[in-house]
PDB file of C-alpha atoms in Angstrom:
ATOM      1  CA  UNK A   3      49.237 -13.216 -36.832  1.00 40.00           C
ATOM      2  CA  UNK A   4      51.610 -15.776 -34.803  1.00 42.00           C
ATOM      3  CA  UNK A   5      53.242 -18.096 -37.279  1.00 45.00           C
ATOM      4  CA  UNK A   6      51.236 -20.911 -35.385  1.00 67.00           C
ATOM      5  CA  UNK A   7      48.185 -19.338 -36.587  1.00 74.00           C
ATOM      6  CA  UNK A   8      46.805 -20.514 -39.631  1.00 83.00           C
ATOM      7  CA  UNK A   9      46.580 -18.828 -43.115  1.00 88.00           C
ATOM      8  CA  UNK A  10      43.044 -16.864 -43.582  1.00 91.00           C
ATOM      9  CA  UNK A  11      42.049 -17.296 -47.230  1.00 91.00           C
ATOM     10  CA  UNK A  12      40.806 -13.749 -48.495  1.00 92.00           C
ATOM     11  CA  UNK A  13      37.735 -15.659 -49.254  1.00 94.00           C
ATOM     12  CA  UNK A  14      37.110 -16.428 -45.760  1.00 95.00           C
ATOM     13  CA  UNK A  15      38.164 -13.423 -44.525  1.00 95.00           C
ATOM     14  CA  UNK A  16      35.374 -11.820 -46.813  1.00 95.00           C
ATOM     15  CA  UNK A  17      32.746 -13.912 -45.124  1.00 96.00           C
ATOM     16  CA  UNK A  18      33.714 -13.341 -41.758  1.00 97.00           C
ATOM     17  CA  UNK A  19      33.464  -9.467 -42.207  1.00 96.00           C
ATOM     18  CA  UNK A  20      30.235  -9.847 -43.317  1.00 96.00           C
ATOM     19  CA  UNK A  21      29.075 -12.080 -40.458  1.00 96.00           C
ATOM     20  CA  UNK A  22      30.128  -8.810 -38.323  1.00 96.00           C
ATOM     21  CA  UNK A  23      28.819  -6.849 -40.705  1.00 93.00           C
ATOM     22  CA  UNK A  24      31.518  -5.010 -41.958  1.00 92.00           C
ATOM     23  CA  UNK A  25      32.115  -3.243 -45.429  1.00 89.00           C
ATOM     24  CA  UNK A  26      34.466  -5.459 -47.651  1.00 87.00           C
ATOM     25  CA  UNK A  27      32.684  -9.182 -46.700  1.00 91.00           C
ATOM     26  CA  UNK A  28      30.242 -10.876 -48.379  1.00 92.00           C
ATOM     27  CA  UNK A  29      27.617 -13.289 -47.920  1.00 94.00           C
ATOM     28  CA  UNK A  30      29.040 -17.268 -47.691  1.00 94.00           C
ATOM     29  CA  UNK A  31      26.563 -20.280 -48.438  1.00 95.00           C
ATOM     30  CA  UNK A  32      24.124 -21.393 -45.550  1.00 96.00           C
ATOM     31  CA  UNK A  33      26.929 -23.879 -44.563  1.00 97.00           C
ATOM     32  CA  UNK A  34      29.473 -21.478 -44.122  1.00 96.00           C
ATOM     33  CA  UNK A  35      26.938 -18.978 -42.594  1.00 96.00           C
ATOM     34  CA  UNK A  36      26.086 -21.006 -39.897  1.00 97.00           C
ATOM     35  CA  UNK A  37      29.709 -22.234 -39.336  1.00 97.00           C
ATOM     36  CA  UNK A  38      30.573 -18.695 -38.516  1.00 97.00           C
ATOM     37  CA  UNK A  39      27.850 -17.517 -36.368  1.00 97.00           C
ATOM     38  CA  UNK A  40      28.253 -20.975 -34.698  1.00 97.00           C
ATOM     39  CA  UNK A  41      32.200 -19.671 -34.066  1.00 97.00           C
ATOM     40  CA  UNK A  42      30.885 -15.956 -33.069  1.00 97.00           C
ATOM     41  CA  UNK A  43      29.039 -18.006 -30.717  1.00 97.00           C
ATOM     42  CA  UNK A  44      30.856 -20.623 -29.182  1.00 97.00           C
ATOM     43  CA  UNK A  45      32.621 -20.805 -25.751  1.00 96.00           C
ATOM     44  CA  UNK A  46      36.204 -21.220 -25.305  1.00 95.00           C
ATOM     45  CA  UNK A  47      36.056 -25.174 -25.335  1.00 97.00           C
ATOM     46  CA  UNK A  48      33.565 -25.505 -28.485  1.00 97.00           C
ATOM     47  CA  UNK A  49      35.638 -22.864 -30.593  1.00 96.00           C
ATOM     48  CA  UNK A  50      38.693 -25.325 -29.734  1.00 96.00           C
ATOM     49  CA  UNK A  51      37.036 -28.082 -30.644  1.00 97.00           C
ATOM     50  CA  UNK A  52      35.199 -26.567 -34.258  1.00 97.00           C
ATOM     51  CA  UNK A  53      39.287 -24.756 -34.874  1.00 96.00           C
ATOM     52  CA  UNK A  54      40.396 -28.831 -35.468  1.00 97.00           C
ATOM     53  CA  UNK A  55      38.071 -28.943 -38.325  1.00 97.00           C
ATOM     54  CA  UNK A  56      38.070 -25.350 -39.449  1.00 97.00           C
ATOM     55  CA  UNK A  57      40.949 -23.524 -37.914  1.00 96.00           C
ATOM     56  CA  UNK A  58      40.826 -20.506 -40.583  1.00 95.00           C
ATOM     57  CA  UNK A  59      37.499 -19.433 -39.938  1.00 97.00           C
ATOM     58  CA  UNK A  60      37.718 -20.188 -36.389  1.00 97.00           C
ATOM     59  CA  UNK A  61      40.833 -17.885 -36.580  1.00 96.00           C
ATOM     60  CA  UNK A  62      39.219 -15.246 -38.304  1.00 96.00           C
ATOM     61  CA  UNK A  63      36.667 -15.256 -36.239  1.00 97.00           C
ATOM     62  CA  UNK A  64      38.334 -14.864 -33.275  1.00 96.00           C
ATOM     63  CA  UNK A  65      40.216 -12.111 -34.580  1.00 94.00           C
ATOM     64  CA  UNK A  66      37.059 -10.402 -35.574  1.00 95.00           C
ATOM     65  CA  UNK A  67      35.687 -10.648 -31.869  1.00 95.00           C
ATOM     66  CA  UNK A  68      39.252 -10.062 -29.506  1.00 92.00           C
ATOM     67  CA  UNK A  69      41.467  -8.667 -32.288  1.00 90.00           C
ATOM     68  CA  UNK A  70      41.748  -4.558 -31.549  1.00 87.00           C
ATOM     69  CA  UNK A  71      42.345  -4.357 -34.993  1.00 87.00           C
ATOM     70  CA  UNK A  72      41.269  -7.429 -35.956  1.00 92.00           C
ATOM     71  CA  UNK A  73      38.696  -6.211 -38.881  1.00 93.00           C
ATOM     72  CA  UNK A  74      41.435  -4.192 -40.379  1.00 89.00           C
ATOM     73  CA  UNK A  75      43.113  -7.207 -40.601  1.00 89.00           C
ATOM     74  CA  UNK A  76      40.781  -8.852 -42.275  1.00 93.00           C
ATOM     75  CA  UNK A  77      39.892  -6.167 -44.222  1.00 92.00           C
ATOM     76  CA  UNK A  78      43.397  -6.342 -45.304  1.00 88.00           C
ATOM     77  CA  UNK A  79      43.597  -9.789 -46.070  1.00 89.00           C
ATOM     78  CA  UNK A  80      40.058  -9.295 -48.157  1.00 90.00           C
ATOM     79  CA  UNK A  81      42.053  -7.103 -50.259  1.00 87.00           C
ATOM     80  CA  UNK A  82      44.904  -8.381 -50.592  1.00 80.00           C
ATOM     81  CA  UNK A  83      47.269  -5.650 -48.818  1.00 74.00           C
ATOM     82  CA  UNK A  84      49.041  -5.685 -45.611  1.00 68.00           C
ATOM     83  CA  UNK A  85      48.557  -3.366 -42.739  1.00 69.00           C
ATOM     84  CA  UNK A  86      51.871  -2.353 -41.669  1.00 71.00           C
ATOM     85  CA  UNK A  87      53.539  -0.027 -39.452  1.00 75.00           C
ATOM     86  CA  UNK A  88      53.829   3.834 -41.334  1.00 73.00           C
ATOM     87  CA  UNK A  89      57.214   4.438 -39.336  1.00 76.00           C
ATOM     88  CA  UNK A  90      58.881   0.910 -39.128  1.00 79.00           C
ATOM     89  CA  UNK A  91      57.160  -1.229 -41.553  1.00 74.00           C
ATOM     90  CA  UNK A  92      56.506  -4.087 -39.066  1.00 75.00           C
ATOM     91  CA  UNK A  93      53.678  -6.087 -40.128  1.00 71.00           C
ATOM     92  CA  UNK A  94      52.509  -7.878 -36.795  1.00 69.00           C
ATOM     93  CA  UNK A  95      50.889  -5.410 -34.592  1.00 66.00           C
ATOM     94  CA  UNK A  96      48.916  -4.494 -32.977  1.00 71.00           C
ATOM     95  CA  UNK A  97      48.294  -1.225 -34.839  1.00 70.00           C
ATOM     96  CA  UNK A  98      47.215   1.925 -33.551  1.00 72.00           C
ATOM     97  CA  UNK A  99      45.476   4.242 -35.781  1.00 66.00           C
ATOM     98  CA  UNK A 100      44.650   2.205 -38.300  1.00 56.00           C
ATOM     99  CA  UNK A 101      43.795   1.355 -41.156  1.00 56.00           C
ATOM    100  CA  UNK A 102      44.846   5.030 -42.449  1.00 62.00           C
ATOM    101  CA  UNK A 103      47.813   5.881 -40.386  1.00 69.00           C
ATOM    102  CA  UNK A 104      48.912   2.230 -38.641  1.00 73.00           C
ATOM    103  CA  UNK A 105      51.733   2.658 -36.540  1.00 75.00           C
ATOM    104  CA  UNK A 106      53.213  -0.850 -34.378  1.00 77.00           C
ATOM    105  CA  UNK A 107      52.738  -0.377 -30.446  1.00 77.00           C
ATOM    106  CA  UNK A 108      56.421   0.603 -29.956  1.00 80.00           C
ATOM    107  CA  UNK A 109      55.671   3.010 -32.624  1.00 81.00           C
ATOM    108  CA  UNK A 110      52.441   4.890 -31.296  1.00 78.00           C
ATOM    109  CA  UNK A 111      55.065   5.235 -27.506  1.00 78.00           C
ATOM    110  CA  UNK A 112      54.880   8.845 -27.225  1.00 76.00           C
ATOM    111  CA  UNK A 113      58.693   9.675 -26.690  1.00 68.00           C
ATOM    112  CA  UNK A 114      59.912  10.989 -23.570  1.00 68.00           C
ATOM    113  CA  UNK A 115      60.792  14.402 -23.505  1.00 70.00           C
ATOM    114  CA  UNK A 116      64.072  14.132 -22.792  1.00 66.00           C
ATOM    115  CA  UNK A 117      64.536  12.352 -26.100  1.00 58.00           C
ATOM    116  CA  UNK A 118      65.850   9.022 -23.980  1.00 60.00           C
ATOM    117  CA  UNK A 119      63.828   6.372 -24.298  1.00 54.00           C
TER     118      UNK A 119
END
């Protein structure tokens, strides 16, 4: 996540996996509900506007939708645990392989054969 994104509350990040539908979420109130399938929703404009009053779930939910590994993320942040890179550590991504064997973009390069890179 960019550091202008905002901070995803594991609580929210919960409720947006199960608004996909994804092991690790669970249910939100009806508000909440309908906030985030309002988000899944939206067009490009109305998710701008909705991310001024709720820019965490609007951020979780677009990383649920355009994120490659987006629900890892959030699966991540549900449990409190970082995905990060097996070989360099790096904790922005995106990840290849994961959530069992992450490895960073520049990481999952296959090397030249010629060892140069």
């Amino acid at each position: 996540m960019s550091t202008n994104s905002p901070t995803i509350p594991p609580e929210t990040a919960r409720h947006v996996l199960w608004t996909f539908a994804c092991d690790g979420g669970y249910q939100p109130g009806s508000f909440t509900q309908k906030l985030l399938e309002l988000l899944a929703a939206a067009d490009v404009v109305n998710t701008a506007k909705l991310a001024l009053a709720f820019p965490a779930e609007a951020e979780a939910v677009r990383m649920a939708k355009d994120d490659r590994d987006g629900i890892a993320k959030l699966t991540a942040i549900a449990t409190g645990q970082a995905i990060r890179c097996v070989r360099c550590g790096d904790e922005d991504g995106p990840f290849a392989g994961a959530p069992r064997q992450p490895l960073c973009e520049p990481c999952a390069q296959p090397m030249p054969l010629d060892g140069v890179a």
